[in-house]
CSV table of C-alpha atoms and ligand atoms in Angstrom, one decimal:
chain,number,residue,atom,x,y,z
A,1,UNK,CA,6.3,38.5,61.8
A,2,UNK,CA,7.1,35.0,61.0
A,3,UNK,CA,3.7,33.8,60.8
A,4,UNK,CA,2.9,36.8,58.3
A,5,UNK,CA,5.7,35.6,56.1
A,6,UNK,CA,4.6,31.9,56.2
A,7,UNK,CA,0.7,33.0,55.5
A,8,UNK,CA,2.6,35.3,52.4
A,9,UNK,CA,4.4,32.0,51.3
A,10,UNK,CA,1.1,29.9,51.5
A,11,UNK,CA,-1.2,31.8,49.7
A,12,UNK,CA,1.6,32.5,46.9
A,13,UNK,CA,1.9,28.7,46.4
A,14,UNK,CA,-1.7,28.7,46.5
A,15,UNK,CA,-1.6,31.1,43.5
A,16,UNK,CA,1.0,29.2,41.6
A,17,UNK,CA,-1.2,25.9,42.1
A,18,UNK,CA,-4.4,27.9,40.7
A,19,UNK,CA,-2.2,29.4,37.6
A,20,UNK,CA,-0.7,25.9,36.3
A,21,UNK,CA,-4.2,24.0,37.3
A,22,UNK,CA,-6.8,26.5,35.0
A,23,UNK,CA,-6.1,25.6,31.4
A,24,UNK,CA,-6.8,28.5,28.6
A,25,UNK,CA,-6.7,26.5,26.0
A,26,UNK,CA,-10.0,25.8,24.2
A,27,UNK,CA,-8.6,23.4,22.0
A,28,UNK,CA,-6.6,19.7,21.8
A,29,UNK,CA,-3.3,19.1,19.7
A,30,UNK,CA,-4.5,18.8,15.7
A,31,UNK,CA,-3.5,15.1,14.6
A,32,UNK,CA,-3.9,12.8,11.2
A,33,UNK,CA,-7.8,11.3,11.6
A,34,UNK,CA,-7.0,7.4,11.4
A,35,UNK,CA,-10.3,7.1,9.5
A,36,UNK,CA,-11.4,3.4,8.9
A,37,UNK,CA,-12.3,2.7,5.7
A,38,UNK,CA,-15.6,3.7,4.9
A,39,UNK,CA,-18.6,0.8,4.7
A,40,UNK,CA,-21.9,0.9,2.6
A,41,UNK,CA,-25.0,-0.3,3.8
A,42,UNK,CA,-28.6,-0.1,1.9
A,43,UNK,CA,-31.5,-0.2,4.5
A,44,UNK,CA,-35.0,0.1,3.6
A,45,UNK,CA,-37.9,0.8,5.5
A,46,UNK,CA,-41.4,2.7,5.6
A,47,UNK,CA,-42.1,5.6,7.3
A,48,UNK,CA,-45.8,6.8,8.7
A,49,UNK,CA,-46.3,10.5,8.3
A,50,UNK,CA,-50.0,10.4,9.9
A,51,UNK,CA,-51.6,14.1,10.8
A,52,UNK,CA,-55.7,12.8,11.0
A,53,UNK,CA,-57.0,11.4,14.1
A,54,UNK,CA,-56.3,11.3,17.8
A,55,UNK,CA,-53.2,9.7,18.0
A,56,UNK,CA,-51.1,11.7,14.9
A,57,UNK,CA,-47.4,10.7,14.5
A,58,UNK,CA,-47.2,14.7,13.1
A,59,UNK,CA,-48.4,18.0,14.0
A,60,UNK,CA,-48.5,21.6,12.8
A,61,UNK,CA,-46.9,23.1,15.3
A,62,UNK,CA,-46.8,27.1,14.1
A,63,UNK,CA,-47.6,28.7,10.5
A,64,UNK,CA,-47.3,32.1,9.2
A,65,UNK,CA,-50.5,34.2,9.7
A,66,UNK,CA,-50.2,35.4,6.1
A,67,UNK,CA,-50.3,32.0,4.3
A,68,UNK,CA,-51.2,29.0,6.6
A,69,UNK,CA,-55.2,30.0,7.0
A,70,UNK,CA,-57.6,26.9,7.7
A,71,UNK,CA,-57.8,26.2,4.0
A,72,UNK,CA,-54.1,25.4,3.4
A,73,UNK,CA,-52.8,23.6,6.1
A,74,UNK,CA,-49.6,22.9,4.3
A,75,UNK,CA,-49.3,26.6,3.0
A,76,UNK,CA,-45.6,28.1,2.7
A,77,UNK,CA,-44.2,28.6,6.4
A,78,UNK,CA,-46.2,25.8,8.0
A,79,UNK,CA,-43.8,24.0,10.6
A,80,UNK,CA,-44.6,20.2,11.6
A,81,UNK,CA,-43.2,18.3,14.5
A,82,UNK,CA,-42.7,15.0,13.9
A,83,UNK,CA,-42.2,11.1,15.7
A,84,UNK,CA,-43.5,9.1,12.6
A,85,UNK,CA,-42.9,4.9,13.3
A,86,UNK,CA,-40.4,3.5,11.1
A,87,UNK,CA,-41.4,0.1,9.5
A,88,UNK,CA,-40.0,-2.7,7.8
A,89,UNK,CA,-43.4,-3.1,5.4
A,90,UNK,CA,-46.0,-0.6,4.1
A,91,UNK,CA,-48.9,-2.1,6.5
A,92,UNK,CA,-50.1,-0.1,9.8
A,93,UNK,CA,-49.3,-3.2,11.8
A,94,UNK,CA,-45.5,-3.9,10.1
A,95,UNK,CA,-43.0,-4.6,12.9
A,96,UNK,CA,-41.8,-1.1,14.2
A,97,UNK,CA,-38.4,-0.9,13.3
A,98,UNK,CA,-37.7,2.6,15.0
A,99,UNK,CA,-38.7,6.6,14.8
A,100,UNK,CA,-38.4,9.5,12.4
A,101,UNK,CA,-37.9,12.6,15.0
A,102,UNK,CA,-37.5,16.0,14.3
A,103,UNK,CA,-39.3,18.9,12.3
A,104,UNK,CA,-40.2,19.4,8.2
A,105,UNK,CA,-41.7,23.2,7.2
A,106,UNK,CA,-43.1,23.8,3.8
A,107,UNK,CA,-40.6,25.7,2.1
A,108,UNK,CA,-41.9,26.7,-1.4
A,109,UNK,CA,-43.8,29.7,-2.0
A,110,UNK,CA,-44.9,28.5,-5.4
A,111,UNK,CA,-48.2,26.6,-3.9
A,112,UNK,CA,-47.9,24.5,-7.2
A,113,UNK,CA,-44.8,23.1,-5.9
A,114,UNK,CA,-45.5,21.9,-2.3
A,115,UNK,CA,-42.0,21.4,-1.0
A,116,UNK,CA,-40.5,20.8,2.5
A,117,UNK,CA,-37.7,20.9,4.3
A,118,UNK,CA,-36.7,18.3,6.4
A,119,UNK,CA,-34.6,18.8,9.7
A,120,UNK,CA,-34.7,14.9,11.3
A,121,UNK,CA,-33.0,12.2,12.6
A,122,UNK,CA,-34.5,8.7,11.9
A,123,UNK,CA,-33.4,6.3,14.5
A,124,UNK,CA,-33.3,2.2,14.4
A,125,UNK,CA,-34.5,0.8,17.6
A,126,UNK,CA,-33.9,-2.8,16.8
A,127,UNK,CA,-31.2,-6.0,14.5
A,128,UNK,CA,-27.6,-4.5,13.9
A,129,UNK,CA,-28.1,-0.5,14.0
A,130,UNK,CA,-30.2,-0.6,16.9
A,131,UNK,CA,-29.3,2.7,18.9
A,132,UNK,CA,-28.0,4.4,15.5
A,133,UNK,CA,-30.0,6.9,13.7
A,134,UNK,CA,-29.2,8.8,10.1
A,135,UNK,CA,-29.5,12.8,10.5
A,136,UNK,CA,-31.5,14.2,7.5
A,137,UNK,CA,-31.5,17.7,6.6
A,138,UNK,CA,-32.7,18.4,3.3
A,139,UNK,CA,-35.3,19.8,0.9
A,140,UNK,CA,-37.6,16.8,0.1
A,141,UNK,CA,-39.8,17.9,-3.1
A,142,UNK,CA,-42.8,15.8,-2.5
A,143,UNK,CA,-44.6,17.2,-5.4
A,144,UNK,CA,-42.3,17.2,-7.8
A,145,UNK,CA,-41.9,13.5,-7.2
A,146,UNK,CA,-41.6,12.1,-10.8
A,147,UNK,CA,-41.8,8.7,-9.2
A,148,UNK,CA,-39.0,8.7,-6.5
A,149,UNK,CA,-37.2,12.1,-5.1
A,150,UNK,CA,-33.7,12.4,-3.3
A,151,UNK,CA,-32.8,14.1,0.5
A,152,UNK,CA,-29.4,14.3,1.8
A,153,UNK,CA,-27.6,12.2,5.1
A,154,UNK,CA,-25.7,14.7,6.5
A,155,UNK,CA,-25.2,12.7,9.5
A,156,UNK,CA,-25.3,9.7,11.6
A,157,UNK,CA,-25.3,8.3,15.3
A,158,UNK,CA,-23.7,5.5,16.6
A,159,UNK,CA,-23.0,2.6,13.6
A,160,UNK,CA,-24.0,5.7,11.7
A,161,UNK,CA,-21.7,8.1,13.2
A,162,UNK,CA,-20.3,10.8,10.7
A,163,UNK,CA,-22.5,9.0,7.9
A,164,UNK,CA,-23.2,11.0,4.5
A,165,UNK,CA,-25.6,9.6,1.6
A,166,UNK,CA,-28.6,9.5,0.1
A,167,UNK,CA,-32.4,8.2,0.6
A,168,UNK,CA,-34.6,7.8,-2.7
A,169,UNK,CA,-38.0,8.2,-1.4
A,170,UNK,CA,-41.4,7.0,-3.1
A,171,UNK,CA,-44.6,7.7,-1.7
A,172,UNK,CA,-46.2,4.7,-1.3
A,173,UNK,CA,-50.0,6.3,-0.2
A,174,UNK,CA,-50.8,9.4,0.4
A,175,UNK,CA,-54.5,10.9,1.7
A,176,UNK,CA,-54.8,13.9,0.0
A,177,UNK,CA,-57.7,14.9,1.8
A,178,UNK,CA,-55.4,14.5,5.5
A,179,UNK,CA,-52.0,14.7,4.3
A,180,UNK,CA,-51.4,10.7,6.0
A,181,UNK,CA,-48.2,9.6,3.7
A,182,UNK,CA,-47.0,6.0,3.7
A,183,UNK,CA,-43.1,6.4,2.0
A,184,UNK,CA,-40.8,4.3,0.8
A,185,UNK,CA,-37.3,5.3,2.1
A,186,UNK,CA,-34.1,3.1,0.1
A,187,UNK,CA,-31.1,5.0,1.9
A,188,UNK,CA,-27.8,4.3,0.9
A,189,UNK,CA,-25.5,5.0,4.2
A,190,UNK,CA,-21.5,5.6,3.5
A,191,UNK,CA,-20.3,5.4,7.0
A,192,UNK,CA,-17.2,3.8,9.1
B,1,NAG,C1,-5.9,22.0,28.2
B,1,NAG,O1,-7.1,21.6,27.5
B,1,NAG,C2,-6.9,21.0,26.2
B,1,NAG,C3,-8.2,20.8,25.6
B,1,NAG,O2,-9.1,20.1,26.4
B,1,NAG,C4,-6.1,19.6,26.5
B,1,NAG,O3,-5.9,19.0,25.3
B,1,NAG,C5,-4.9,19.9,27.3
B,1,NAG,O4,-4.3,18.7,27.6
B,1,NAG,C6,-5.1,20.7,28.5
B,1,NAG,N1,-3.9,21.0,29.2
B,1,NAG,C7,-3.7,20.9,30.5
B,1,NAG,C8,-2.4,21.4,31.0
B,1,NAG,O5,-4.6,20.4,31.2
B,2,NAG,C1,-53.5,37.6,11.3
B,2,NAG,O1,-54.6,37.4,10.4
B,2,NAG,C2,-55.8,37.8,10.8
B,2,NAG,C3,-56.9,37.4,9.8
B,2,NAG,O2,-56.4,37.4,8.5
B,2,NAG,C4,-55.8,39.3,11.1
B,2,NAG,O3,-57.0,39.8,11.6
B,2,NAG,C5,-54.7,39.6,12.1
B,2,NAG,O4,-54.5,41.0,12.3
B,2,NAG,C6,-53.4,39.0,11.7
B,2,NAG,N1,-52.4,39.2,12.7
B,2,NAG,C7,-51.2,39.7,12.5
B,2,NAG,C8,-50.3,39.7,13.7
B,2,NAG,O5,-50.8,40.0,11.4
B,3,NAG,C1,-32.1,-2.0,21.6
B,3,NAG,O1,-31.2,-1.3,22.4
B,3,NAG,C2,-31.8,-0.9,23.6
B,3,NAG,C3,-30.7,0.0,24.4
B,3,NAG,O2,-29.5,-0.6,24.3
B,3,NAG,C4,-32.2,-2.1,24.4
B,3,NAG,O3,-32.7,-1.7,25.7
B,3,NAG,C5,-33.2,-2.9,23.6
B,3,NAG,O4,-33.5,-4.1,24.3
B,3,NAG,C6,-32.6,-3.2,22.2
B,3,NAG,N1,-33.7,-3.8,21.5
B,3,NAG,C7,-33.5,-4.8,20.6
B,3,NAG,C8,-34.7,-5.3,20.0
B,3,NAG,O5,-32.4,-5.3,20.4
């Protein structure tokens, strides 16, 4: 009889412990953000959008049956993967700087007006923002370039975290023939 009671005791105090130890709260107490003040930096670079050749830095990776037939590689709904070498000149051999990661799909259905998208995040592998990377996702309107077009920094990683801005990009070549782009990217990063 005793024992029974003691066992009952136990493994209600065993239940108490399991009540106050799980935690039904999804969420943390809302408080003032201390932002710091937010910083501007300009960095320039080239990237290397290279889709000839054995070694490609980009790659279709899926089209739509209807539009991306063999002679429009580029037609509306083809999707690229990309890991295009960041460089601090326009030159093949310019000192890598870092990577351009992520994915770009031709969005326009006007075929006059070859437009992407751009869902990446270009990250610096060396100097100060070594380890931080801007987030891009934005339409990029490569043909209607009247000499330099705009994307959006919606984001940022480490030195970059929560970063917003802008990157003015000019092509600086551009291989019709294989659709290998050398661009000019001026980014001006608000960050904290
Ligand atoms: C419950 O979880 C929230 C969110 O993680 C946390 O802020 C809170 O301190 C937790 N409460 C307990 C009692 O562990
Ligand atoms: C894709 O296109 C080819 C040739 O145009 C056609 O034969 C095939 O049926 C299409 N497939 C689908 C799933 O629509
Ligand atoms: C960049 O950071 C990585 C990781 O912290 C480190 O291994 C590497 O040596 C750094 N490179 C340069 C050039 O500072």
């Amino acid at each position: 009889m005793k024992s029974k009671i003691l066992i009952t005791f136990f493994a209600l105090c065993l239940t108490v412990v399991a009540v106050t130890a799980s935690n039904d709260s999804y969420y943390g107490k809302t408080k003032r953000a201390n932002l710091k003040e937010e910083k501007v930096t300009r960095v320039i670079f080239f990237l290397h959008d290279i889709l000839s050749g054995q070694n490609p830095s980009a790659v279709r990776i899926a089209h739509a049956n209807l539009t991306g037939a063999s002679n429009s590689p580029v037609g509306f709904g083809s999707l690229f993967a990309m890991d295009d070498p960041l460089t601090v000149g326009p030159e093949k051999d310019s000192k890598v700087i870092g990577n351009g990661r992520g994915m770009y799909i031709s969005g326009s259905k006007d075929m006059g007006k070859f437009t992407i998208v751009m869902y990446a995040d270009l990250a610096f592998t060396t100097g100060k923002f070594n380890g931080s990377s801007i987030s891009l996702f934005s339409r990029n309107p490569v043909a209607e370039e009247a000499g330099e077009r705009e994307i959006a920094i919606v984001g940022g990683r480490g030195k970059f975290r929560m970063a917003r801005g802008y990157v003015k990009i000019k092509t600086h070549r551009i291989d019709m023939k294989t659709g290998d782009a050398v661009l000019r990217y001026d980014a001006i990063v608000y960050h904290y």
